[in-house]
Amino acid sequence: LIGLIFIILQNMQTKKKIQQSFLSLLKGKEFTKISIKDITDSACINRGTFYLHYLDKYDLLEKVEEELLEGLRLHIASIDSEYKVEMVKQLQVAGFSMEVFRYIEMHVDQFIVLLSKNNTSGFHLRLKKFFVEQFEENYQTTEMSSIDPTIPTDYLSAFAASAILGLIEQWLSHTHRETPEEVAVLYLKILNFIKSV
């Protein structure tokens, strides 16, 4: 049993090393120009070890993106509904958006790299799709369902997803970023401004 646990931990550490090396390379080089040799050299492993964990670099990129989005989904799902309501009352911000910004801040380097021009996989589209799904999932269970029923849900969710994604990309482009709480307040102010126009 101890031997099995050791192997599992070793595999997890190797995968983490491969992912970190890959993301480090992606900071300064286009994905299409990164080779398996680049990744294995950077991670100080051989090709065989790489292929034990990933089919190719496309599989590696997909797994990195999937793990990041799954982590975000779990982070949002773990927020207690009463806590969400309390956050809205106390901070006058949407609890959902603040938790999104908090999660992104915890994984800021990964988001910056994956949303950069070097990543040609279309991660921003996957992130937008994620926000659309989250919006539609929560639509019926919140006060949002009282929004004008003549507005089709798909248009509403597309707008909401694009708005938060645009703000995230702008926020990440700043060297000195606002805190998640500050940017969530800013997000709410922008939405209120749009409503008043």
CSV table of C-alpha atoms in Angstrom, one decimal:
chain,number,residue,atom,x,y,z
A,1,LEU,CA,0.0,0.0,0.0
A,2,ILE,CA,2.8,2.4,0.9
A,3,GLY,CA,4.5,1.6,-2.4
A,4,LEU,CA,1.3,2.3,-4.3
A,5,ILE,CA,0.8,5.7,-2.6
A,6,PHE,CA,4.5,6.5,-3.3
A,7,ILE,CA,3.9,5.8,-7.1
A,8,ILE,CA,0.7,7.8,-7.2
A,9,LEU,CA,2.5,10.8,-5.5
A,10,GLN,CA,5.4,10.5,-7.8
A,11,ASN,CA,3.1,10.5,-10.9
A,12,MET,CA,1.3,13.6,-9.6
A,13,GLN,CA,4.7,15.3,-9.0
A,14,THR,CA,5.9,14.4,-12.5
A,15,LYS,CA,2.6,15.6,-14.1
A,16,LYS,CA,2.9,18.9,-12.2
A,17,LYS,CA,6.5,19.3,-13.3
A,18,ILE,CA,5.5,18.7,-17.0
A,19,GLN,CA,2.7,21.2,-16.8
A,20,GLN,CA,4.8,23.9,-15.1
A,21,SER,CA,7.6,23.5,-17.7
A,22,PHE,CA,5.0,23.6,-20.5
A,23,LEU,CA,3.4,26.8,-19.1
A,24,SER,CA,6.8,28.4,-18.6
A,25,LEU,CA,7.6,27.7,-22.3
A,26,LEU,CA,4.2,29.0,-23.4
A,27,LYS,CA,5.0,32.4,-21.7
A,28,GLY,CA,7.6,33.1,-24.3
A,29,LYS,CA,6.8,30.9,-27.3
A,30,GLU,CA,3.8,30.1,-29.5
A,31,PHE,CA,2.2,26.8,-28.8
A,32,THR,CA,2.7,25.7,-32.4
A,33,LYS,CA,6.5,26.2,-32.0
A,34,ILE,CA,6.8,24.2,-28.8
A,35,SER,CA,8.1,20.7,-29.3
A,36,ILE,CA,7.9,17.6,-27.0
A,37,LYS,CA,11.7,17.9,-26.8
A,38,ASP,CA,11.4,21.5,-25.5
A,39,ILE,CA,9.0,20.3,-22.8
A,40,THR,CA,11.0,17.2,-21.8
A,41,ASP,CA,14.3,19.2,-21.7
A,42,SER,CA,12.7,21.9,-19.6
A,43,ALA,CA,11.1,19.3,-17.2
A,44,CYS,CA,14.4,17.3,-17.1
A,45,ILE,CA,12.5,14.1,-18.1
A,46,ASN,CA,12.8,11.7,-21.0
A,47,ARG,CA,10.2,11.3,-23.8
A,48,GLY,CA,9.0,8.0,-22.4
A,49,THR,CA,8.0,9.6,-19.2
A,50,PHE,CA,6.2,12.4,-21.0
A,51,TYR,CA,4.2,9.8,-23.1
A,52,LEU,CA,3.3,7.9,-19.9
A,53,HIS,CA,1.2,10.9,-18.9
A,54,TYR,CA,0.1,12.6,-22.2
A,55,LEU,CA,-0.6,11.5,-25.8
A,56,ASP,CA,1.0,14.7,-27.2
A,57,LYS,CA,1.3,18.4,-26.6
A,58,TYR,CA,-2.3,18.9,-27.6
A,59,ASP,CA,-3.4,16.5,-25.0
A,60,LEU,CA,-1.2,18.2,-22.4
A,61,LEU,CA,-2.7,21.6,-23.2
A,62,GLU,CA,-6.2,20.3,-23.1
A,63,LYS,CA,-5.6,18.7,-19.7
A,64,VAL,CA,-4.1,21.9,-18.3
A,65,GLU,CA,-7.1,23.9,-19.5
A,66,GLU,CA,-9.6,21.3,-18.3
A,67,GLU,CA,-8.1,21.1,-14.8
A,68,LEU,CA,-8.1,24.9,-14.5
A,69,LEU,CA,-11.8,25.1,-15.5
A,70,GLU,CA,-12.8,22.2,-13.3
A,71,GLY,CA,-11.1,23.8,-10.4
A,72,LEU,CA,-13.0,27.0,-11.1
A,73,ARG,CA,-16.3,25.1,-11.3
A,74,LEU,CA,-15.6,23.3,-8.0
A,75,HIS,CA,-14.6,26.6,-6.4
A,76,ILE,CA,-17.9,28.2,-7.4
A,77,ALA,CA,-19.9,25.1,-6.4
A,78,SER,CA,-18.3,25.1,-2.9
A,79,ILE,CA,-19.6,28.5,-2.0
A,80,ASP,CA,-22.5,28.2,0.5
A,81,SER,CA,-25.6,29.9,-0.9
A,82,GLU,CA,-26.2,31.7,2.4
A,83,TYR,CA,-22.6,33.0,2.2
A,84,LYS,CA,-23.3,34.3,-1.3
A,85,VAL,CA,-26.3,36.2,-0.1
A,86,GLU,CA,-24.3,37.6,2.8
A,87,MET,CA,-21.5,38.7,0.5
A,88,VAL,CA,-23.9,40.6,-1.7
A,89,LYS,CA,-25.5,42.3,1.3
A,90,GLN,CA,-22.2,43.3,2.9
A,91,LEU,CA,-20.0,44.2,-0.1
A,92,GLN,CA,-22.8,45.0,-2.6
A,93,VAL,CA,-21.2,42.9,-5.2
A,94,ALA,CA,-22.3,39.7,-7.0
A,95,GLY,CA,-20.8,36.9,-5.0
A,96,PHE,CA,-20.3,34.8,-8.1
A,97,SER,CA,-18.1,37.3,-9.9
A,98,MET,CA,-16.0,38.0,-6.8
A,99,GLU,CA,-15.3,34.2,-6.4
A,100,VAL,CA,-14.4,34.0,-10.0
A,101,PHE,CA,-11.9,36.8,-9.6
A,102,ARG,CA,-10.6,35.2,-6.4
A,103,TYR,CA,-10.0,31.9,-8.1
A,104,ILE,CA,-8.3,33.6,-11.0
A,105,GLU,CA,-6.0,35.5,-8.6
A,106,MET,CA,-5.0,32.2,-7.0
A,107,HIS,CA,-4.0,30.8,-10.5
A,108,VAL,CA,-3.1,34.1,-12.1
A,109,ASP,CA,0.0,32.9,-13.9
A,110,GLN,CA,-1.9,30.1,-15.6
A,111,PHE,CA,-4.7,32.3,-16.7
A,112,ILE,CA,-2.3,35.0,-18.1
A,113,VAL,CA,-0.4,32.4,-20.2
A,114,LEU,CA,-3.5,30.5,-21.4
A,115,LEU,CA,-5.3,33.7,-22.4
A,116,SER,CA,-2.2,35.1,-24.2
A,117,LYS,CA,-1.6,35.2,-27.9
A,118,ASN,CA,0.9,32.3,-27.6
A,119,ASN,CA,-2.0,29.9,-26.8
A,120,THR,CA,-3.8,29.4,-30.1
A,121,SER,CA,-6.2,26.7,-28.7
A,122,GLY,CA,-9.0,29.2,-28.1
A,123,PHE,CA,-9.0,29.0,-24.3
A,124,HIS,CA,-10.9,32.3,-24.1
A,125,LEU,CA,-13.7,30.6,-26.0
A,126,ARG,CA,-13.7,27.7,-23.6
A,127,LEU,CA,-13.8,30.2,-20.7
A,128,LYS,CA,-16.7,32.1,-22.3
A,129,LYS,CA,-18.6,28.8,-22.8
A,130,PHE,CA,-17.9,28.0,-19.1
A,131,PHE,CA,-19.4,31.3,-18.1
A,132,VAL,CA,-22.5,30.9,-20.4
A,133,GLU,CA,-23.1,27.5,-18.8
A,134,GLN,CA,-22.7,28.8,-15.2
A,135,PHE,CA,-25.0,31.7,-16.0
A,136,GLU,CA,-27.7,29.5,-17.5
A,137,GLU,CA,-27.4,27.0,-14.6
A,138,ASN,CA,-27.9,29.7,-12.0
A,139,TYR,CA,-30.5,31.7,-14.0
A,140,GLN,CA,-33.6,30.0,-12.5
A,141,THR,CA,-32.3,29.9,-8.9
A,142,THR,CA,-31.6,33.6,-8.5
A,143,GLU,CA,-33.3,37.0,-8.9
A,144,MET,CA,-32.0,37.0,-12.4
A,145,SER,CA,-35.1,35.0,-13.5
A,146,SER,CA,-37.1,38.2,-12.9
A,147,ILE,CA,-35.4,39.9,-15.8
A,148,ASP,CA,-37.6,40.9,-18.7
A,149,PRO,CA,-38.9,37.6,-20.1
A,150,THR,CA,-38.8,38.9,-23.6
A,151,ILE,CA,-35.0,38.8,-23.6
A,152,PRO,CA,-33.9,35.3,-24.8
A,153,THR,CA,-31.8,33.5,-22.2
A,154,ASP,CA,-29.1,32.7,-24.8
A,155,TYR,CA,-28.6,36.4,-25.6
A,156,LEU,CA,-28.5,37.3,-22.0
A,157,SER,CA,-26.0,34.6,-21.1
A,158,ALA,CA,-23.8,35.4,-24.1
A,159,PHE,CA,-23.7,39.1,-23.0
A,160,ALA,CA,-23.0,38.3,-19.4
A,161,ALA,CA,-20.2,35.9,-20.3
A,162,SER,CA,-18.6,38.3,-22.7
A,163,ALA,CA,-18.8,41.1,-20.2
A,164,ILE,CA,-17.0,39.2,-17.4
A,165,LEU,CA,-14.5,37.7,-19.8
A,166,GLY,CA,-13.7,41.1,-21.2
A,167,LEU,CA,-13.2,42.5,-17.7
A,168,ILE,CA,-11.0,39.5,-16.7
A,169,GLU,CA,-8.7,40.0,-19.8
A,170,GLN,CA,-8.4,43.7,-19.0
A,171,TRP,CA,-7.7,43.1,-15.3
A,172,LEU,CA,-5.0,40.5,-16.1
A,173,SER,CA,-3.3,43.0,-18.5
A,174,HIS,CA,-2.6,45.4,-15.6
A,175,THR,CA,0.7,45.1,-13.8
A,176,HIS,CA,-0.8,46.5,-10.6
A,177,ARG,CA,-4.1,44.7,-10.4
A,178,GLU,CA,-7.1,45.6,-8.2
A,179,THR,CA,-8.0,43.0,-5.6
A,180,PRO,CA,-10.8,40.5,-6.5
A,181,GLU,CA,-13.2,42.5,-4.2
A,182,GLU,CA,-12.3,45.8,-5.9
A,183,VAL,CA,-12.7,44.4,-9.4
A,184,ALA,CA,-16.0,42.7,-8.5
A,185,VAL,CA,-17.3,46.1,-7.3
A,186,LEU,CA,-16.0,47.6,-10.5
A,187,TYR,CA,-17.9,44.9,-12.5
A,188,LEU,CA,-21.1,45.8,-10.7
A,189,LYS,CA,-20.6,49.5,-11.3
A,190,ILE,CA,-20.1,48.9,-15.0
A,191,LEU,CA,-23.3,46.8,-15.2
A,192,ASN,CA,-25.2,49.5,-13.4
A,193,PHE,CA,-23.8,52.1,-15.7
A,194,ILE,CA,-24.8,50.1,-18.8
A,195,LYS,CA,-28.4,49.8,-17.3
A,196,SER,CA,-28.6,53.6,-16.9
A,197,VAL,CA,-27.4,54.4,-20.5
